[in-house]
mmCIF file of C-alpha atoms and ligand atoms in Angstrom:
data_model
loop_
_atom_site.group_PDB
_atom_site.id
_atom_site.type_symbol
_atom_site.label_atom_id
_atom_site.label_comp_id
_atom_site.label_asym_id
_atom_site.label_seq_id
_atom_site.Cartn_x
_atom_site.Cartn_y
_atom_site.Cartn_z
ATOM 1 C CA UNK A 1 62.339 95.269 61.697
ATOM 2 C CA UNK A 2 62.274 98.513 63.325
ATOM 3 C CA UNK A 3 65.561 100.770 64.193
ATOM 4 C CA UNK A 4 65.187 103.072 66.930
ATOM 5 C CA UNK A 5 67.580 105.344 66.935
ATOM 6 C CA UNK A 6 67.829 108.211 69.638
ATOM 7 C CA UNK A 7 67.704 112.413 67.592
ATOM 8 C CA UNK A 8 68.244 114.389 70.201
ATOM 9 C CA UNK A 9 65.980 114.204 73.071
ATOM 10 C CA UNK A 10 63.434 111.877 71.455
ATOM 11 C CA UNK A 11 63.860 108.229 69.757
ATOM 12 C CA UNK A 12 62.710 107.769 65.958
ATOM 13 C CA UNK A 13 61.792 105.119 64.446
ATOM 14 C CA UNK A 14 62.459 103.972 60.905
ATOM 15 C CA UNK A 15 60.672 100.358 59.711
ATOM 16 C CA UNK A 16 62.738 98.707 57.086
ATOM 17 C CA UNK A 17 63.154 95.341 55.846
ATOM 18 C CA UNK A 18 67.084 94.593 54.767
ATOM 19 C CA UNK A 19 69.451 91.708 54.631
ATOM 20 C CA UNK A 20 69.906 90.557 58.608
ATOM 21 C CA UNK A 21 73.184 89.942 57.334
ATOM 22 C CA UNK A 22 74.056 93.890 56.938
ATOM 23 C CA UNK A 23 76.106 95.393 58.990
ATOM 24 C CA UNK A 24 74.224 98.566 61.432
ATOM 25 C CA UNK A 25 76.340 100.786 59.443
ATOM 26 C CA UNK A 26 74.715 99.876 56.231
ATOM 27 C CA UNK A 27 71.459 100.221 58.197
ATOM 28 C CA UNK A 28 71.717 103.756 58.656
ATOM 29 C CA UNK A 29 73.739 104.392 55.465
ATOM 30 C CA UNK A 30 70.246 102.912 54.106
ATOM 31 C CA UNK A 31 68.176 105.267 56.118
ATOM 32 C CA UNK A 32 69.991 107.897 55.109
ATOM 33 C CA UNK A 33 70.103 107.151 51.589
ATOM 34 C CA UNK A 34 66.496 106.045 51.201
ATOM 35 C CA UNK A 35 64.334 107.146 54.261
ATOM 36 C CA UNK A 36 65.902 110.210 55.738
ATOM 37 C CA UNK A 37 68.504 111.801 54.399
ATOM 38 C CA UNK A 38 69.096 114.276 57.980
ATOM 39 C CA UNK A 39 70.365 111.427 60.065
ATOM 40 C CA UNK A 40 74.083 112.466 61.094
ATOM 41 C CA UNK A 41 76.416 110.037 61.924
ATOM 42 C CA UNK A 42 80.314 109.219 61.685
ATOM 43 C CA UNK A 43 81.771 106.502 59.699
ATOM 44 C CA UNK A 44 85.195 106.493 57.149
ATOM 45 C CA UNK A 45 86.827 103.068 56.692
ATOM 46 C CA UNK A 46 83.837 100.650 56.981
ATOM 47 C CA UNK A 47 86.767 98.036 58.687
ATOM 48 C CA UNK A 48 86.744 98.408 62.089
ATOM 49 C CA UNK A 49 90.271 100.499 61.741
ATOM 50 C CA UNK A 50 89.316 104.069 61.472
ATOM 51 C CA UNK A 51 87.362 104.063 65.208
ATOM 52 C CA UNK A 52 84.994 106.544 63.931
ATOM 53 C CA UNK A 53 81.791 104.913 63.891
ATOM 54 C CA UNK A 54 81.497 103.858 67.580
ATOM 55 C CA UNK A 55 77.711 104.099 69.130
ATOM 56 C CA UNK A 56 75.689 102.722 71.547
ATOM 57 C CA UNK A 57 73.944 100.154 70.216
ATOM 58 C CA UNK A 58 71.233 98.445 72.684
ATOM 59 C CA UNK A 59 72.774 100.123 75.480
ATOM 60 C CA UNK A 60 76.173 98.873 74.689
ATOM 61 C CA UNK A 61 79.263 100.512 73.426
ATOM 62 C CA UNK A 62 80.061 99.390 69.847
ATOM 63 C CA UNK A 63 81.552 99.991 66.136
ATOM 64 C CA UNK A 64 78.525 100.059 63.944
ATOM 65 C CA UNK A 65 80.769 98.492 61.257
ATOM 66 C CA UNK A 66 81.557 95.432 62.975
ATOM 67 C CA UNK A 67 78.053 94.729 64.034
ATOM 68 C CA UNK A 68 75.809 93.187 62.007
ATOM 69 C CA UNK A 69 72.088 93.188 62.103
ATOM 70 C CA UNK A 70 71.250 89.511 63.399
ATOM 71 C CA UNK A 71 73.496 89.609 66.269
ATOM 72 C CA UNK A 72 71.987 92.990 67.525
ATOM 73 C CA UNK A 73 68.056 91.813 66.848
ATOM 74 C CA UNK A 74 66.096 91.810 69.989
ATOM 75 C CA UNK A 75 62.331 90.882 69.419
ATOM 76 C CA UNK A 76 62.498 92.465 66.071
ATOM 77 C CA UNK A 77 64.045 96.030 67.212
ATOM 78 C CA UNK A 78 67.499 97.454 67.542
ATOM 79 C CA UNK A 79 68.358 100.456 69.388
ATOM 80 C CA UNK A 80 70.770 102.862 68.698
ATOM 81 C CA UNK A 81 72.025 105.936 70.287
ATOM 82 C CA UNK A 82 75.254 108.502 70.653
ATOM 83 C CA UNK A 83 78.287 107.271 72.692
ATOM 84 C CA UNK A 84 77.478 107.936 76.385
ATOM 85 C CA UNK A 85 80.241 110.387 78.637
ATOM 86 C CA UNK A 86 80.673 112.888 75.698
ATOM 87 C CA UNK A 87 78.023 116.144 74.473
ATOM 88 C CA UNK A 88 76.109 115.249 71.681
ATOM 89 C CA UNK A 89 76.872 117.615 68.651
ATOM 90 C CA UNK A 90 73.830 116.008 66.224
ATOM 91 C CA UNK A 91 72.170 112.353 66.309
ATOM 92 C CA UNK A 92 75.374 110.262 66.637
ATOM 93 C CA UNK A 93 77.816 112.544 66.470
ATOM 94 C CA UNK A 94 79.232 113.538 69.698
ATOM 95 C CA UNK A 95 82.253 115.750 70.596
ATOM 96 C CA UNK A 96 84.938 113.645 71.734
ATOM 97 C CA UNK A 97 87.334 116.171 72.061
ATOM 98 C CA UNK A 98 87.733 116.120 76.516
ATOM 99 C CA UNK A 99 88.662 112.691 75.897
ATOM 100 C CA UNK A 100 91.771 114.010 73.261
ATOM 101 C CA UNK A 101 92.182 115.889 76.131
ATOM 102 C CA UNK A 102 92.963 113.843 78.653
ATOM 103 C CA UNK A 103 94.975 110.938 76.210
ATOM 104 C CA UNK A 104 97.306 113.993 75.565
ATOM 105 C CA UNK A 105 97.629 114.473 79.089
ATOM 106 C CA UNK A 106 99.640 110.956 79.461
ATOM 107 C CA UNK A 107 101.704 111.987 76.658
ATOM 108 C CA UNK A 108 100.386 109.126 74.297
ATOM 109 C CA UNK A 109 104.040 108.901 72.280
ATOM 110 C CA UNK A 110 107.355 107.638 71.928
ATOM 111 C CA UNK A 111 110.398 110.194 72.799
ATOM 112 C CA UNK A 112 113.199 108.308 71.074
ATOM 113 C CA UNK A 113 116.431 107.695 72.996
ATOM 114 C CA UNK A 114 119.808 107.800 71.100
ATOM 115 C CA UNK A 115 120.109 104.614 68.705
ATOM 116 C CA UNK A 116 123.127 102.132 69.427
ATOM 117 C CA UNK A 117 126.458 103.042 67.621
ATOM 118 C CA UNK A 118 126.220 101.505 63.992
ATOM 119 C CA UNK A 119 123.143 100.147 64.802
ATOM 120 C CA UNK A 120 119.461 100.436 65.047
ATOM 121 C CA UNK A 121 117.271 99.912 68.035
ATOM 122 C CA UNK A 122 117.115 96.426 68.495
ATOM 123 C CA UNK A 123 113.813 95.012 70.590
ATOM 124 C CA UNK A 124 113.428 91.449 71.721
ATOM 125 C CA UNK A 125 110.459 90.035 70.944
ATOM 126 C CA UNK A 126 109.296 89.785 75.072
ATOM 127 C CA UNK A 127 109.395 93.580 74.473
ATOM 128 C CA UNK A 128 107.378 93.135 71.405
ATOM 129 C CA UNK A 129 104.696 91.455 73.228
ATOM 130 C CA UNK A 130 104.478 93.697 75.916
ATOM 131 C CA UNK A 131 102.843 96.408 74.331
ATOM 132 C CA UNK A 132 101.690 94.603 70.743
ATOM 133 C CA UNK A 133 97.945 94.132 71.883
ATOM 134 C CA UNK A 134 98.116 97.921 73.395
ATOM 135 C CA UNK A 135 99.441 99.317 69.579
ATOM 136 C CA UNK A 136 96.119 98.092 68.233
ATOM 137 C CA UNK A 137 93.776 100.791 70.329
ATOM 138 C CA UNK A 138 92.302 102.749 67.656
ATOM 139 C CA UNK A 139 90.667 105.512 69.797
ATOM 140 C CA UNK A 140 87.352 104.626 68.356
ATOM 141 C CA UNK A 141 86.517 105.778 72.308
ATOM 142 C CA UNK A 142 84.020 102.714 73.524
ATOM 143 C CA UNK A 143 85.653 101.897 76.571
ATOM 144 C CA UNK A 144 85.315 104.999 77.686
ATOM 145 C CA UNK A 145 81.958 105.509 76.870
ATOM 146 C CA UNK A 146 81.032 102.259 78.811
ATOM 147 C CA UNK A 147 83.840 103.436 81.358
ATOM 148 C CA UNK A 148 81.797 102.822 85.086
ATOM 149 C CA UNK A 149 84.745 105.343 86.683
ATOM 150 C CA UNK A 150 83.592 108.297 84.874
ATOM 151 C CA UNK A 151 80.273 107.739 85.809
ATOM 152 C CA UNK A 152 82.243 108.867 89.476
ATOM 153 C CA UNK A 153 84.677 111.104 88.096
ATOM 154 C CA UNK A 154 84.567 112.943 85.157
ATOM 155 C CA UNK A 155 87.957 113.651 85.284
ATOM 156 C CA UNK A 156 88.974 110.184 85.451
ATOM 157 C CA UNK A 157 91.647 110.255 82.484
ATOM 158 C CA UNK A 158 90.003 106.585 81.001
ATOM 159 C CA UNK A 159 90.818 103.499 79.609
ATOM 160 C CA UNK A 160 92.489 103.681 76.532
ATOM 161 C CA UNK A 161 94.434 106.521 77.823
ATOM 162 C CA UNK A 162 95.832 104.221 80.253
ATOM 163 C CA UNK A 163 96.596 101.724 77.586
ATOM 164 C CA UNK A 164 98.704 103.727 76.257
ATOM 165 C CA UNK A 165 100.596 105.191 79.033
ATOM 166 C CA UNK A 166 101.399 101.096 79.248
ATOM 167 C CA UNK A 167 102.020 100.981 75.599
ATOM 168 C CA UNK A 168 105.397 103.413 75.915
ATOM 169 C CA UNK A 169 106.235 102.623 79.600
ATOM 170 C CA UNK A 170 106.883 99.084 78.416
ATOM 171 C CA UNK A 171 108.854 100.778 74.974
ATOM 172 C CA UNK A 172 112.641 100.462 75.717
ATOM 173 C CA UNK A 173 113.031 102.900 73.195
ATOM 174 C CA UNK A 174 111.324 105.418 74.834
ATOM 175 C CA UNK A 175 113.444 108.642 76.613
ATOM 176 C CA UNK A 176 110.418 109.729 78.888
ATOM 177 C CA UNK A 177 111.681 108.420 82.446
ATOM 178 C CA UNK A 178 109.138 106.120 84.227
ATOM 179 C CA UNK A 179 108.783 108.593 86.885
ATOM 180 C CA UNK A 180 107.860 111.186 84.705
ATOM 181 C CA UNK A 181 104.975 109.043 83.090
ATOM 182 C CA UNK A 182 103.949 107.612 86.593
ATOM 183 C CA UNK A 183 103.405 111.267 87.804
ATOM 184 C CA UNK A 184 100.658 111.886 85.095
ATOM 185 C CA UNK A 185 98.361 108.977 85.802
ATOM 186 C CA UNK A 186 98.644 109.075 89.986
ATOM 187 C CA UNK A 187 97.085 112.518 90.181
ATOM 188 C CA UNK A 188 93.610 113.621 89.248
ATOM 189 C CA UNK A 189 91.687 111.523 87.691
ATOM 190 C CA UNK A 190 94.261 108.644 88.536
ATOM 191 C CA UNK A 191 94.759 104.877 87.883
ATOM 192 C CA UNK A 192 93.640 103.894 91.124
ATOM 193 C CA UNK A 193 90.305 105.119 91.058
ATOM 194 C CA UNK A 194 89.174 102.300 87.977
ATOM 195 C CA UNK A 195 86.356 100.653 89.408
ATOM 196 C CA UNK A 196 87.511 96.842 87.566
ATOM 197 C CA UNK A 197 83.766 96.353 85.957
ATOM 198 C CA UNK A 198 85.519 95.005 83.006
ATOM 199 C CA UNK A 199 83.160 97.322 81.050
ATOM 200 C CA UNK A 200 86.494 98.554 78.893
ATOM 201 C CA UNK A 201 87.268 94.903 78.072
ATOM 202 C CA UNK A 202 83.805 93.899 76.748
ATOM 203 C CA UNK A 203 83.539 97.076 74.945
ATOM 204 C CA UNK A 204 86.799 96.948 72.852
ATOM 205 C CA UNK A 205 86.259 95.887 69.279
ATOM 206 C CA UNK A 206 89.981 95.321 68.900
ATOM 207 C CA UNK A 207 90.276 92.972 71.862
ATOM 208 C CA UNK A 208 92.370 95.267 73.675
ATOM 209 C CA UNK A 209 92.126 94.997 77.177
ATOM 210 C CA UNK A 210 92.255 98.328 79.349
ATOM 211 C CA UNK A 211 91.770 97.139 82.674
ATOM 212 C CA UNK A 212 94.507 94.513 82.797
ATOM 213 C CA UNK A 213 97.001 97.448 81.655
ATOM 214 C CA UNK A 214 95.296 99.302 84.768
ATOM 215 C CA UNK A 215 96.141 97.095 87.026
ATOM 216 C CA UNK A 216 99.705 96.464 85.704
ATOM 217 C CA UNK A 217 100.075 100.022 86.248
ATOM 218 C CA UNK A 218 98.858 100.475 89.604
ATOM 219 C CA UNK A 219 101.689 97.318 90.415
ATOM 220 C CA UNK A 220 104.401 99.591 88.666
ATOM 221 C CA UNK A 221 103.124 102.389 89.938
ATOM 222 C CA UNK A 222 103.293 100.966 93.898
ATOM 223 C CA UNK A 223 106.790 99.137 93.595
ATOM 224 C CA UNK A 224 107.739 102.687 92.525
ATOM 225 C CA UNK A 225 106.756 104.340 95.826
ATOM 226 C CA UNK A 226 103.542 105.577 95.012
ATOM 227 C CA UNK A 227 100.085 105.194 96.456
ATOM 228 C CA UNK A 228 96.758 105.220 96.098
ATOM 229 C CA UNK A 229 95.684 109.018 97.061
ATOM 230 C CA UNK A 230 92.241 108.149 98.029
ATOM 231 C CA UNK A 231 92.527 104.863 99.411
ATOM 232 C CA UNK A 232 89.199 103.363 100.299
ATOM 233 C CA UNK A 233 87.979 104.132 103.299
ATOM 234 C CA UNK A 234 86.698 100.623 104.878
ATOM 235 C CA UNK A 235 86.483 100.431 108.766
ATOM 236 C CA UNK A 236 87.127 97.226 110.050
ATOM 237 C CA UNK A 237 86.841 97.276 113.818
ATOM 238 C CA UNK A 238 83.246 98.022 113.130
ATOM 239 C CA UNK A 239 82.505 95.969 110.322
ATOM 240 C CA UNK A 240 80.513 93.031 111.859
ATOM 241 C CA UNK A 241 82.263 89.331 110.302
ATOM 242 C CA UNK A 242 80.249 87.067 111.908
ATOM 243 C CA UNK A 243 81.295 84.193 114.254
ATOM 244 C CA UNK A 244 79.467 82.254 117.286
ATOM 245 C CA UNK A 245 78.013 83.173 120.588
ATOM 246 C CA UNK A 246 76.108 80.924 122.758
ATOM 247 C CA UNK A 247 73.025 80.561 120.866
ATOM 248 C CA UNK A 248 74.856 80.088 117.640
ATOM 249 C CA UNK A 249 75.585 82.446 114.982
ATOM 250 C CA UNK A 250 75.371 86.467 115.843
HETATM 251 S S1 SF4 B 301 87.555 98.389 84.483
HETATM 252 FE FE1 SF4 B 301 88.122 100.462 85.153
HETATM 253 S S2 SF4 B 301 88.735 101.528 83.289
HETATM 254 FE FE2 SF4 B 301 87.622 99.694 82.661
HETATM 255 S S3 SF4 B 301 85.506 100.389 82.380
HETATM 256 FE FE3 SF4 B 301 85.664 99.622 84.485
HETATM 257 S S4 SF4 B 301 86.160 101.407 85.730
HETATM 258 FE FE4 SF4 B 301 86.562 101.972 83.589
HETATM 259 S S1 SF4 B 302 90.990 100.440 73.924
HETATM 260 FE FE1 SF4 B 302 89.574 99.500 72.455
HETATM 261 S S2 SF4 B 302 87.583 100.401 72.946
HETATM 262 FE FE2 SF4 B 302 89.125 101.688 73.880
HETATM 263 S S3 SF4 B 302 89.522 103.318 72.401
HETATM 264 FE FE3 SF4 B 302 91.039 101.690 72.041
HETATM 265 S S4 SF4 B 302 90.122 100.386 70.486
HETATM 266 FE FE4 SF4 B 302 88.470 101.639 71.290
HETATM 267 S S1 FES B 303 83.875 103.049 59.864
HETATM 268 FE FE1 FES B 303 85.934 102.929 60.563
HETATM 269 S S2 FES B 303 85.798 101.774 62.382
HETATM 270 FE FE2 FES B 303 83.782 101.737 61.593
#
């Protein structure tokens, strides 16, 4: 089979024959190891838990841990590149660090209220579910990559970011007042502008699912008295529905 796999400005192209079953990580641990030992790439836990070995694999935002060879084989080639959205620091390494940024921005943790008298914090186990999927977001940053909205914006905060502003609005625990964490996400870059492709939910190896959160937001957000800044900007009087005349339809 042939890997393609995109070194700067230019694709290269290493023929091996390996195990389908192996995952694209031990692909290019093999390239590196026995073909070409200058291919740069991230990688730590091998599990799917670390989030550092997310690339685009035939166009599509993925861990290269979890993915194994058969299920990525088209006609006898798979194509891999860096994670879209961020600068490329060598081959598959990219420099994530705007999208740090931005999760800091939404204050991505838990300011701890006073604990009963006597007692610890105790959380039902509603609460529980309410924010158990978001805890498992391990910022391995494919959502955003495949993120439509920041293809508009490039100040769009993103999806997990989002997630986790959910994550600790949804944390009785938590000291921050809603307000407070509702002011970070309707500014610039807000939650209003997501574009609902759905891109974050098929990209998430973890099954997390940003854009539901996004929308559960924007419904907090609203019964809370704010708005969309940008509203869209459709004209109806002169948007043309359809409907009879004489002859039939116009
Ligand atoms: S649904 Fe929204 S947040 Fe998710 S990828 Fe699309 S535009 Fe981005
Ligand atoms: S929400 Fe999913 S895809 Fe996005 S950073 Fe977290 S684990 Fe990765
Ligand atoms: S190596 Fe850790 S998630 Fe792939």
């Amino acid at each position: 089979m042939i890997v393609k796999i995109k070194r700067g400005d230019k694709f290269r192209e290493y023929e091996i024959n390996v195990d389908k079953n192996w995952t694209i990580l031990e692909v290019l641990e093999y390239i590196k190891t026995k073909i070409d030992s200058t291919l740069t790439f991230r990688a730590s836990c091998r599990s799917s838990i670390c989030g550092s070995c997310a690339m685009v694999i035939n166009g599509q935002s993925k861990l290269a841990c979890k993915e194994n060879i058969s299920k990525n084989l088209i006609n006898n080639e798979i194509t891999i590149e860096p994670l879209k959205k961020f600068p490329v620091i060598r081959d598959l390494v990219v420099d994530d660090s705007k999208a740090y940024e931005k999760l800091k921005k939404v204050k991505p943790y838990l300011t701890p209220k006073t604990p009963p008298k006597n007692s610890e914090f105790l959380i039902k186990p509603e609460e529980v579910a309410s924010y158990d999927k978001q805890t498992d977001c391990i910022l391995c940053m494919a959502c955003y990559s495949d993120c439509a909205a920041l293809d508009v914006d490039e100040n769009y905060l993103g999806p997990f970011q989002f997630t986790k502003t959910l994550r600790f609005i949804n944390d009785s625990r938590d000291n921050t007042p809603l307000n407070e964490r509702l002011d970070l996400i309707t500014k610039e870059g807000n939650i209003f502008e997501c574009l609902e492709c759905q891109a974050c939910i098929l990209a998430c190896p973890k099954g997390v699912t940003p854009q539901f959160d996004i929308k559960k937001l924007q419904n907090i957000a609203l019964q809370n008295g704010y708005q969309n800044p940008n509203p869209p900007q459709n004209d109806f009087n002169s948007f043309n529905f359809g409907g009879f005349n004489e002859g039939g339809f116009f």
